[in-house]
């Protein structure tokens, strides 16, 4: 099968008609970025074949936001030497038309013929699903589904099996299958497919297990009863001993003694804590008085330091007062320099502004002249473009319509030629003056007449001759000729044309006008890239700007020319301003320093005089003597309290309060535990007595004997069913081995194609298929595994190889094949992608492949020219 062209309209993102034409027999590489329409075209092909034209669930095919659209798809393809054309329209004016070498099929009849050709079926209701897609579902790989192979093969299994049978004939009779099914049915009565028991066998096993569990439970209950009797005797003896001795009373007595000793120690501790607080107060008082004595001793040293600070402050003040005059002269000089630099900058800026406006005015004049010339040319081109578009509108005939008309004319000409070739030829040679009449038309002299239908010759004075051409071909050719004449008349009437030659002339004028449109648009884009209106607005804006500058120049006075640039004048001003600022900053800092020095000198004199008067006063001497006496008294009090505290701490340590606390806790817990155990033992005795009374009436030993007998019977039945199940397993295994041997003969043609492709990717590998023709076991370099255990990329590669092998098998059996790959092999690294390209190129020698991808750089060495969707869409819009 070879797809020649695909056309879509009002289909998802393709609102306007868009087509893929002239598709080659081998690989067709269609490229484009994400959302450029690749998957939409694949969906168009799938919907054209799989979806009923009459379905009302096709809204997802409409362009986004356009609920009035009627999506349509046209496919032209060839298979088995026949030309097929499929036209399908959804939702609005629903139609399905199929033309096969001149034979017309419509609607359901057309869809059923497609399904029979390609090997798929339609859904009973709603949208088509994977289980309906058959062979196309296997060979048309959707984006992201390349690694999934089991489900598509299972849906196409019947068609693949049919293809194998057509190649090999039936290699296995159905009798063996009947035996296998009988054995499987009997086995299924006992075992599941996984070999687990079911039905009666499972029930017997479960019954045996239940009886065994019940027997074990009964025996355990008997053992528990006997143990409970022994336990009751032990508990009763222990309870009587505890009632007699009451051991918890002694523990409570020792706990009370420990509590009394702890109370005495706590009183000693409170006395010690109070004495320690008093000691801390005396120590703090002693430390404060000692510090005060040390501070008084340092007053003489501070007096000498303050006298020195007073002299240093006086020296600094005198130094600052001497620098006032020099700083004032520096500031006056810097201010004069700054004023000169500022006036120079003003003159330079005025001169530069005037010169800039004048140059801009001249530049705008030159630019405006160029824009006006471009506007004049653009207006002329715009007029030419309107004329060319008018010619296009006046000649609406499309190339496809002209081609269809020419094809009809050629077919009509061929029909004339074939009709003349088989028509009855009437040669006549009449004497001068003699006349005959053929269907009312006179015949004279010599000549020839072609009879394609019955005709009557009138013989004057004699009668008539009736000539009837023989054969059915001439009638069929005559009807074909009439149909073609009617079709040509219909095509001319649709376009309101008189002849095919007029259509050719009109189409030629249209093509010339379209070429002129493209040429004019290119020229117009060069002269007015943003459009003629935008160019006109730019010209108007330039004129206004030129006039505004002229008026501004007229208003400005003629500036004085200067020989210094504004930037240089600004630099000079910046230097002068910086110098002035630095001088002013120095003056400010000097004033602050002078004021600070004056304050420091005044403060130093006051502090020195105050300290001197204090040291020389009588009160200072008396305070010193009193402070020495208080320090001696406080030291004696501290020593006495320290000795008393040590004695109290020793008394507390000797009593060991930590051990007494532990004794209190130990004796209390022991009393509580002994008393609680006594109460719980009493409750246990009562509970055991009640339990033993109830169990003694159950007859446990008689129940145990009955369960043992019933268990023996169930185990014998279980052994019988087990032997039957094992025998059926063995028989089924032998039958299936024979069946697998026949299946391998059936799989050989498919395995041959599979090995061919696999050898290109993995020279030392093998991929085995199961009875359902699904890839299952994969081996390479001595390692074995399942297909599903391979990586995502490896499954995608082997999935594509398997699909190509199925395609070869179908082609061998005379079935049509078409391979569609939507962004496949995206998970393959460069090393694996190279041999996969060899695989695809090899398959393309036998099949047509449509490869859609958003990674054109990965397929540059595929040996085919890519077709870029975005460029094709832009070209379609220009047309």
PDB file of N, CA, C and O in Angstrom, residues 575-600:
ATOM      1  N   UNK A 575      36.323  69.302  39.263  1.00  0.00           N
ATOM      2  CA  UNK A 575      37.577  69.418  40.027  1.00  0.00           C
ATOM      3  C   UNK A 575      37.501  70.621  40.979  1.00  0.00           C
ATOM      4  O   UNK A 575      37.874  70.535  42.162  1.00  0.00           O
ATOM      5  N   UNK A 576      36.981  71.774  40.432  1.00  0.00           N
ATOM      6  CA  UNK A 576      36.883  72.980  41.258  1.00  0.00           C
ATOM      7  C   UNK A 576      35.883  72.781  42.399  1.00  0.00           C
ATOM      8  O   UNK A 576      36.113  73.201  43.534  1.00  0.00           O
ATOM      9  N   UNK A 577      34.758  72.116  42.076  1.00  0.00           N
ATOM     10  CA  UNK A 577      33.748  71.878  43.113  1.00  0.00           C
ATOM     11  C   UNK A 577      34.296  70.954  44.198  1.00  0.00           C
ATOM     12  O   UNK A 577      34.044  71.143  45.383  1.00  0.00           O
ATOM     13  N   UNK A 578      35.065  69.946  43.775  1.00  0.00           N
ATOM     14  CA  UNK A 578      35.645  69.021  44.750  1.00  0.00           C
ATOM     15  C   UNK A 578      36.640  69.749  45.664  1.00  0.00           C
ATOM     16  O   UNK A 578      36.654  69.555  46.886  1.00  0.00           O
ATOM     17  N   UNK A 579      37.470  70.639  45.030  1.00  0.00           N
ATOM     18  CA  UNK A 579      38.454  71.380  45.826  1.00  0.00           C
ATOM     19  C   UNK A 579      37.761  72.312  46.826  1.00  0.00           C
ATOM     20  O   UNK A 579      38.164  72.422  47.986  1.00  0.00           O
ATOM     21  N   UNK A 580      36.661  73.003  46.333  1.00  0.00           N
ATOM     22  CA  UNK A 580      35.928  73.889  47.226  1.00  0.00           C
ATOM     23  C   UNK A 580      35.283  73.093  48.364  1.00  0.00           C
ATOM     24  O   UNK A 580      35.310  73.519  49.525  1.00  0.00           O
ATOM     25  N   UNK A 581      34.711  71.942  48.036  1.00  0.00           N
ATOM     26  CA  UNK A 581      34.083  71.121  49.064  1.00  0.00           C
ATOM     27  C   UNK A 581      35.075  70.628  50.094  1.00  0.00           C
ATOM     28  O   UNK A 581      34.779  70.579  51.293  1.00  0.00           O
ATOM     29  N   UNK A 582      36.265  70.238  49.605  1.00  0.00           N
ATOM     30  CA  UNK A 582      37.277  69.754  50.545  1.00  0.00           C
ATOM     31  C   UNK A 582      37.722  70.877  51.488  1.00  0.00           C
ATOM     32  O   UNK A 582      37.919  70.659  52.688  1.00  0.00           O
ATOM     33  N   UNK A 583      37.874  72.118  50.913  1.00  0.00           N
ATOM     34  CA  UNK A 583      38.284  73.250  51.753  1.00  0.00           C
ATOM     35  C   UNK A 583      37.209  73.576  52.790  1.00  0.00           C
ATOM     36  O   UNK A 583      37.500  73.842  53.967  1.00  0.00           O
ATOM     37  N   UNK A 584      35.925  73.566  52.325  1.00  0.00           N
ATOM     38  CA  UNK A 584      34.847  73.844  53.261  1.00  0.00           C
ATOM     39  C   UNK A 584      34.739  72.755  54.326  1.00  0.00           C
ATOM     40  O   UNK A 584      34.445  73.042  55.492  1.00  0.00           O
ATOM     41  N   UNK A 585      34.995  71.505  53.904  1.00  0.00           N
ATOM     42  CA  UNK A 585      34.960  70.419  54.882  1.00  0.00           C
ATOM     43  C   UNK A 585      36.049  70.580  55.924  1.00  0.00           C
ATOM     44  O   UNK A 585      35.838  70.360  57.121  1.00  0.00           O
ATOM     45  N   UNK A 586      37.254  71.034  55.453  1.00  0.00           N
ATOM     46  CA  UNK A 586      38.359  71.270  56.391  1.00  0.00           C
ATOM     47  C   UNK A 586      38.012  72.381  57.378  1.00  0.00           C
ATOM     48  O   UNK A 586      38.328  72.302  58.572  1.00  0.00           O
ATOM     49  N   UNK A 587      37.336  73.418  56.835  1.00  0.00           N
ATOM     50  CA  UNK A 587      36.967  74.532  57.710  1.00  0.00           C
ATOM     51  C   UNK A 587      35.956  74.079  58.766  1.00  0.00           C
ATOM     52  O   UNK A 587      36.066  74.424  59.949  1.00  0.00           O
ATOM     53  N   UNK A 588      34.974  73.263  58.333  1.00  0.00           N
ATOM     54  CA  UNK A 588      33.979  72.755  59.282  1.00  0.00           C
ATOM     55  C   UNK A 588      34.632  71.878  60.334  1.00  0.00           C
ATOM     56  O   UNK A 588      34.352  71.991  61.538  1.00  0.00           O
ATOM     57  N   UNK A 589      35.514  70.982  59.864  1.00  0.00           N
ATOM     58  CA  UNK A 589      36.188  70.085  60.806  1.00  0.00           C
ATOM     59  C   UNK A 589      37.067  70.880  61.784  1.00  0.00           C
ATOM     60  O   UNK A 589      37.158  70.541  62.973  1.00  0.00           O
ATOM     61  N   UNK A 590      37.710  71.968  61.277  1.00  0.00           N
ATOM     62  CA  UNK A 590      38.564  72.795  62.142  1.00  0.00           C
ATOM     63  C   UNK A 590      37.732  73.485  63.223  1.00  0.00           C
ATOM     64  O   UNK A 590      38.141  73.550  64.401  1.00  0.00           O
ATOM     65  N   UNK A 591      36.549  74.001  62.829  1.00  0.00           N
ATOM     66  CA  UNK A 591      35.686  74.681  63.803  1.00  0.00           C
ATOM     67  C   UNK A 591      35.212  73.697  64.880  1.00  0.00           C
ATOM     68  O   UNK A 591      35.175  74.033  66.063  1.00  0.00           O
ATOM     69  N   UNK A 592      34.852  72.478  64.438  1.00  0.00           N
ATOM     70  CA  UNK A 592      34.407  71.472  65.399  1.00  0.00           C
ATOM     71  C   UNK A 592      35.545  71.109  66.345  1.00  0.00           C
ATOM     72  O   UNK A 592      35.367  70.995  67.566  1.00  0.00           O
ATOM     73  N   UNK A 593      36.741  70.928  65.768  1.00  0.00           N
ATOM     74  CA  UNK A 593      37.897  70.558  66.596  1.00  0.00           C
ATOM     75  C   UNK A 593      38.235  71.673  67.593  1.00  0.00           C
ATOM     76  O   UNK A 593      38.571  71.401  68.746  1.00  0.00           O
ATOM     77  N   UNK A 594      38.150  72.958  67.173  1.00  0.00           N
ATOM     78  CA  UNK A 594      38.451  74.079  68.041  1.00  0.00           C
ATOM     79  C   UNK A 594      37.451  74.153  69.201  1.00  0.00           C
ATOM     80  O   UNK A 594      37.827  74.337  70.367  1.00  0.00           O
ATOM     81  N   UNK A 595      36.146  73.970  68.858  1.00  0.00           N
ATOM     82  CA  UNK A 595      35.131  74.005  69.896  1.00  0.00           C
ATOM     83  C   UNK A 595      35.320  72.863  70.881  1.00  0.00           C
ATOM     84  O   UNK A 595      35.182  73.030  72.093  1.00  0.00           O
ATOM     85  N   UNK A 596      35.677  71.685  70.328  1.00  0.00           N
ATOM     86  CA  UNK A 596      35.889  70.515  71.186  1.00  0.00           C
ATOM     87  C   UNK A 596      37.092  70.741  72.111  1.00  0.00           C
ATOM     88  O   UNK A 596      37.055  70.368  73.294  1.00  0.00           O
ATOM     89  N   UNK A 597      38.155  71.334  71.582  1.00  0.00           N
ATOM     90  CA  UNK A 597      39.360  71.578  72.386  1.00  0.00           C
ATOM     91  C   UNK A 597      39.071  72.572  73.518  1.00  0.00           C
ATOM     92  O   UNK A 597      39.574  72.417  74.647  1.00  0.00           O
ATOM     93  N   UNK A 598      38.285  73.599  73.218  1.00  0.00           N
ATOM     94  CA  UNK A 598      37.932  74.584  74.253  1.00  0.00           C
ATOM     95  C   UNK A 598      37.135  73.915  75.378  1.00  0.00           C
ATOM     96  O   UNK A 598      37.384  74.143  76.563  1.00  0.00           O
ATOM     97  N   UNK A 599      36.176  73.044  75.011  1.00  0.00           N
ATOM     98  CA  UNK A 599      35.360  72.371  76.013  1.00  0.00           C
ATOM     99  C   UNK A 599      36.203  71.398  76.829  1.00  0.00           C
ATOM    100  O   UNK A 599      36.038  71.275  78.049  1.00  0.00           O
ATOM    101  N   UNK A 600      37.124  70.664  76.138  1.00  0.00           N
ATOM    102  CA  UNK A 600      37.962  69.695  76.840  1.00  0.00           C
ATOM    103  C   UNK A 600      38.871  70.415  77.866  1.00  0.00           C
ATOM    104  O   UNK A 600      39.073  69.936  78.986  1.00  0.00           O
TER     105      UNK A 600
END
